[in-house]
């Protein structure tokens, strides 16, 4: 029935709008110059791009903008994460 379809549809998670493939390597230098433009995630709390992406998609980490910077301990540097479909805007930052 229509009601069953609606209930099933409500259980499906929303499509992921953040992904580790949607990341631009910024290097190991300071990213303080981006502080006014982009949210820089706390590297003591979030220290990998995949952890940040998971938290952003779950909603446990909020980023009201279309971009954020995350520190990757394994890469020893920063990545600019961007929402799905915004690669060109991210490259322009």
GROMACS .gro file of N, CA and C in nm:
model
  279
    1UNK      N    1   0.084  -0.119   0.000
    1UNK     CA    2   0.000   0.000   0.000
    1UNK      C    3   0.088   0.125   0.000
    2UNK      N    4   0.023   0.236  -0.024
    2UNK     CA    5   0.093   0.364  -0.026
    2UNK      C    6   0.157   0.395   0.110
    3UNK      N    7   0.087   0.360   0.216
    3UNK     CA    8   0.137   0.386   0.351
    3UNK      C    9   0.264   0.305   0.379
    4UNK      N   10   0.269   0.180   0.333
    4UNK     CA   11   0.388   0.098   0.352
    4UNK      C   12   0.506   0.155   0.275
    5UNK      N   13   0.482   0.202   0.155
    5UNK     CA   14   0.589   0.261   0.073
    5UNK      C   15   0.645   0.384   0.143
    6UNK      N   16   0.556   0.467   0.200
    6UNK     CA   17   0.601   0.585   0.271
    6UNK      C   18   0.686   0.548   0.391
    7UNK      N   19   0.645   0.447   0.465
    7UNK     CA   20   0.723   0.405   0.582
    7UNK      C   21   0.860   0.353   0.541
    8UNK      N   22   0.868   0.278   0.433
    8UNK     CA   23   0.997   0.228   0.385
    8UNK      C   24   1.086   0.344   0.339
    9UNK      N   25   1.026   0.439   0.270
    9UNK     CA   26   1.102   0.554   0.220
    9UNK      C   27   1.160   0.634   0.335
   10UNK      N   28   1.089   0.641   0.445
   10UNK     CA   29   1.136   0.718   0.560
   10UNK      C   30   1.256   0.652   0.626
   11UNK      N   31   1.272   0.521   0.609
   11UNK     CA   32   1.383   0.449   0.671
   11UNK      C   33   1.513   0.464   0.593
   12UNK      N   34   1.503   0.496   0.465
   12UNK     CA   35   1.624   0.507   0.384
   12UNK      C   36   1.702   0.630   0.428
   13UNK      N   37   1.833   0.614   0.448
   13UNK     CA   38   1.912   0.731   0.486
   13UNK      C   39   1.919   0.830   0.370
   14UNK      N   40   1.935   0.957   0.401
   14UNK     CA   41   1.948   1.054   0.292
   14UNK      C   42   2.078   1.028   0.217
   15UNK      N   43   2.085   1.068   0.092
   15UNK     CA   44   2.209   1.045   0.017
   15UNK      C   45   2.325   1.121   0.081
   16UNK      N   46   2.440   1.060   0.079
   16UNK     CA   47   2.558   1.123   0.137
   16UNK      C   48   2.596   1.245   0.054
   17UNK      N   49   2.613   1.358   0.121
   17UNK     CA   50   2.653   1.477   0.048
   17UNK      C   51   2.799   1.512   0.073
   18UNK      N   52   2.862   1.440   0.163
   18UNK     CA   53   3.005   1.454   0.189
   18UNK      C   54   3.070   1.319   0.157
   19UNK      N   55   3.189   1.319   0.100
   19UNK     CA   56   3.261   1.196   0.069
   19UNK      C   57   3.411   1.223   0.071
   20UNK      N   58   3.489   1.122   0.106
   20UNK     CA   59   3.635   1.140   0.108
   20UNK      C   60   3.690   1.169  -0.031
   21UNK      N   61   3.616   1.128  -0.133
   21UNK     CA   62   3.658   1.159  -0.271
   21UNK      C   63   3.639   1.306  -0.303
   22UNK      N   64   3.562   1.375  -0.220
   22UNK     CA   65   3.537   1.518  -0.238
   22UNK      C   66   3.627   1.595  -0.143
   23UNK      N   67   3.757   1.580  -0.164
   23UNK     CA   68   3.856   1.644  -0.078
   23UNK      C   69   3.972   1.693  -0.163
   24UNK      N   70   4.022   1.809  -0.125
   24UNK     CA   71   4.137   1.868  -0.194
   24UNK      C   72   4.251   1.878  -0.093
   25UNK      N   73   4.366   1.823  -0.129
   25UNK     CA   74   4.484   1.825  -0.042
   25UNK      C   75   4.535   1.968  -0.032
   26UNK      N   76   4.553   2.016   0.091
   26UNK     CA   77   4.603   2.151   0.114
   26UNK      C   78   4.748   2.151   0.162
   27UNK      N   79   4.797   2.037   0.203
   27UNK     CA   80   4.934   2.027   0.248
   27UNK      C   81   4.946   2.030   0.399
   28UNK      N   82   5.070   2.031   0.446
   28UNK     CA   83   5.096   2.023   0.588
   28UNK      C   84   5.115   2.157   0.657
   29UNK      N   85   5.113   2.264   0.580
   29UNK     CA   86   5.132   2.397   0.637
   29UNK      C   87   5.006   2.446   0.708
   30UNK      N   88   5.019   2.555   0.777
   30UNK     CA   89   4.906   2.615   0.849
   30UNK      C   90   4.794   2.652   0.752
   31UNK      N   91   4.671   2.639   0.800
   31UNK     CA   92   4.554   2.677   0.719
   31UNK      C   93   4.480   2.794   0.782
   32UNK      N   94   4.548   2.864   0.873
   32UNK     CA   95   4.485   2.976   0.943
   32UNK      C   96   4.434   3.082   0.847
   33UNK      N   97   4.498   3.097   0.732
   33UNK     CA   98   4.455   3.197   0.634
   33UNK      C   99   4.315   3.167   0.578
   34UNK      N  100   4.269   3.044   0.595
   34UNK     CA  101   4.134   3.007   0.550
   34UNK      C  102   4.030   3.026   0.660
   35UNK      N  103   4.073   3.059   0.779
   35UNK     CA  104   3.985   3.067   0.895
   35UNK      C  105   3.863   3.156   0.876
   36UNK      N  106   3.875   3.265   0.806
   36UNK     CA  107   3.762   3.353   0.785
   36UNK      C  108   3.668   3.306   0.676
   37UNK      N  109   3.717   3.218   0.589
   37UNK     CA  110   3.638   3.172   0.475
   37UNK      C  111   3.571   3.037   0.497
   38UNK      N  112   3.639   2.951   0.571
   38UNK     CA  113   3.600   2.811   0.582
   38UNK      C  114   3.610   2.765   0.727
   39UNK      N  115   3.516   2.682   0.770
   39UNK     CA  116   3.523   2.624   0.905
   39UNK      C  117   3.640   2.526   0.910
   40UNK      N  118   3.726   2.544   1.010
   40UNK     CA  119   3.839   2.453   1.030
   40UNK      C  120   3.803   2.363   1.149
   41UNK      N  121   3.793   2.235   1.122
   41UNK     CA  122   3.755   2.140   1.227
   41UNK      C  123   3.868   2.123   1.327
   42UNK      N  124   3.833   2.101   1.452
   42UNK     CA  125   3.929   2.084   1.560
   42UNK      C  126   4.010   1.956   1.539
   43UNK      N  127   4.140   1.971   1.519
   43UNK     CA  128   4.223   1.853   1.489
   43UNK      C  129   4.247   1.764   1.609
   44UNK      N  130   4.212   1.811   1.728
   44UNK     CA  131   4.222   1.727   1.847
   44UNK      C  132   4.101   1.633   1.857
   45UNK      N  133   3.991   1.671   1.794
   45UNK     CA  134   3.868   1.592   1.799
   45UNK      C  135   3.849   1.508   1.674
   46UNK      N  136   3.867   1.570   1.559
   46UNK     CA  137   3.852   1.504   1.429
   46UNK      C  138   3.988   1.504   1.363
   47UNK      N  139   4.047   1.386   1.346
   47UNK     CA  140   4.183   1.381   1.292
   47UNK      C  141   4.195   1.290   1.170
   48UNK      N  142   4.083   1.274   1.098
   48UNK     CA  143   4.091   1.205   0.969
   48UNK      C  144   3.976   1.251   0.881
   49UNK      N  145   4.000   1.250   0.751
   49UNK     CA  146   3.896   1.291   0.656
   49UNK      C  147   3.778   1.195   0.662
   50UNK      N  148   3.804   1.066   0.674
   50UNK     CA  149   3.694   0.969   0.675
   50UNK      C  150   3.607   0.984   0.800
   51UNK      N  151   3.668   1.012   0.915
   51UNK     CA  152   3.590   1.036   1.037
   51UNK      C  153   3.504   1.160   1.021
   52UNK      N  154   3.562   1.265   0.964
   52UNK     CA  155   3.486   1.389   0.942
   52UNK      C  156   3.369   1.366   0.848
   53UNK      N  157   3.393   1.296   0.738
   53UNK     CA  158   3.287   1.268   0.640
   53UNK      C  159   3.174   1.188   0.704
   54UNK      N  160   3.209   1.083   0.780
   54UNK     CA  161   3.106   1.003   0.847
   54UNK      C  162   3.022   1.088   0.942
   55UNK      N  163   3.089   1.170   1.022
   55UNK     CA  164   3.019   1.254   1.119
   55UNK      C  165   2.932   1.360   1.049
   56UNK      N  166   2.982   1.417   0.941
   56UNK     CA  167   2.904   1.516   0.866
   56UNK      C  168   2.778   1.453   0.806
   57UNK      N  169   2.793   1.336   0.748
   57UNK     CA  170   2.678   1.268   0.686
   57UNK      C  171   2.577   1.218   0.790
   58UNK      N  172   2.624   1.182   0.909
   58UNK     CA  173   2.534   1.138   1.017
   58UNK      C  174   2.465   1.256   1.083
   59UNK      N  175   2.525   1.373   1.070
   59UNK     CA  176   2.469   1.492   1.134
   59UNK      C  177   2.524   1.516   1.274
   60UNK      N  178   2.619   1.433   1.319
   60UNK     CA  179   2.676   1.454   1.451
   60UNK      C  180   2.782   1.564   1.450
   61UNK      N  181   2.828   1.601   1.331
   61UNK     CA  182   2.920   1.713   1.313
   61UNK      C  183   2.851   1.810   1.218
   62UNK      N  184   2.842   1.933   1.258
   62UNK     CA  185   2.771   2.033   1.178
   62UNK      C  186   2.869   2.121   1.103
   63UNK      N  187   2.841   2.142   0.977
   63UNK     CA  188   2.914   2.237   0.895
   63UNK      C  189   2.809   2.309   0.811
   64UNK      N  190   2.767   2.428   0.855
   64UNK     CA  191   2.661   2.499   0.784
   64UNK      C  192   2.703   2.546   0.645
   65UNK      N  193   2.832   2.554   0.622
   65UNK     CA  194   2.881   2.597   0.491
   65UNK      C  195   2.898   2.476   0.399
   66UNK      N  196   2.939   2.503   0.278
   66UNK     CA  197   2.958   2.397   0.179
   66UNK      C  198   3.097   2.336   0.185
   67UNK      N  199   3.184   2.391   0.269
   67UNK     CA  200   3.323   2.349   0.277
   67UNK      C  201   3.369   2.346   0.422
   68UNK      N  202   3.466   2.261   0.450
   68UNK     CA  203   3.533   2.265   0.579
   68UNK      C  204   3.672   2.205   0.562
   69UNK      N  205   3.761   2.239   0.654
   69UNK     CA  206   3.898   2.190   0.651
   69UNK      C  207   3.916   2.090   0.764
   70UNK      N  208   3.977   1.977   0.732
   70UNK     CA  209   4.000   1.873   0.831
   70UNK      C  210   4.148   1.834   0.828
   71UNK      N  211   4.202   1.808   0.946
   71UNK     CA  212   4.340   1.761   0.957
   71UNK      C  213   4.340   1.609   0.948
   72UNK      N  214   4.433   1.555   0.870
   72UNK     CA  215   4.450   1.411   0.860
   72UNK      C  216   4.581   1.373   0.927
   73UNK      N  217   4.571   1.303   1.039
   73UNK     CA  218   4.691   1.262   1.113
   73UNK      C  219   4.777   1.166   1.028
   74UNK      N  220   4.712   1.077   0.953
   74UNK     CA  221   4.788   0.980   0.874
   74UNK      C  222   4.862   1.046   0.757
   75UNK      N  223   4.804   1.151   0.701
   75UNK     CA  224   4.869   1.223   0.590
   75UNK      C  225   4.955   1.338   0.639
   76UNK      N  226   4.940   1.371   0.768
   76UNK     CA  227   5.011   1.482   0.830
   76UNK      C  228   4.988   1.613   0.756
   77UNK      N  229   4.861   1.639   0.729
   77UNK     CA  230   4.827   1.763   0.661
   77UNK      C  231   4.677   1.782   0.656
   78UNK      N  232   4.637   1.883   0.582
   78UNK     CA  233   4.497   1.926   0.579
   78UNK      C  234   4.431   1.898   0.444
   79UNK      N  235   4.302   1.870   0.452
   79UNK     CA  236   4.218   1.854   0.334
   79UNK      C  237   4.103   1.953   0.342
   80UNK      N  238   4.064   2.005   0.228
   80UNK     CA  239   3.942   2.084   0.217
   80UNK      C  240   3.833   1.989   0.170
   81UNK      N  241   3.733   1.967   0.254
   81UNK     CA  242   3.619   1.884   0.217
   81UNK      C  243   3.511   1.974   0.158
   82UNK      N  244   3.443   1.926   0.056
   82UNK     CA  245   3.335   2.004  -0.004
   82UNK      C  246   3.214   1.916  -0.029
   83UNK      N  247   3.098   1.980  -0.026
   83UNK     CA  248   2.973   1.908  -0.051
   83UNK      C  249   2.966   1.863  -0.196
   84UNK      N  250   2.888   1.759  -0.217
   84UNK     CA  251   2.870   1.700  -0.349
   84UNK      C  252   2.835   1.808  -0.452
   85UNK      N  253   2.903   1.805  -0.565
   85UNK     CA  254   2.874   1.895  -0.676
   85UNK      C  255   2.941   2.031  -0.668
   86UNK      N  256   3.027   2.053  -0.570
   86UNK     CA  257   3.086   2.186  -0.552
   86UNK      C  258   3.237   2.189  -0.570
   87UNK      N  259   3.289   2.100  -0.651
   87UNK     CA  260   3.434   2.092  -0.672
   87UNK      C  261   3.490   2.223  -0.728
   88UNK      N  262   3.425   2.280  -0.828
   88UNK     CA  263   3.476   2.403  -0.888
   88UNK      C  264   3.480   2.518  -0.789
   89UNK      N  265   3.377   2.531  -0.707
   89UNK     CA  266   3.378   2.635  -0.604
   89UNK      C  267   3.488   2.612  -0.503
   90UNK      N  268   3.509   2.486  -0.467
   90UNK     CA  269   3.614   2.452  -0.371
   90UNK      C  270   3.752   2.487  -0.428
   91UNK      N  271   3.772   2.460  -0.553
   91UNK     CA  272   3.902   2.489  -0.618
   91UNK      C  273   3.928   2.638  -0.622
   92UNK      N  274   3.823   2.719  -0.623
   92UNK     CA  275   3.837   2.864  -0.631
   92UNK      C  276   3.873   2.928  -0.497
   93UNK      N  277   3.860   2.852  -0.388
   93UNK     CA  278   3.891   2.911  -0.256
   93UNK      C  279   4.034   2.937  -0.240
   0.00000   0.00000   0.00000
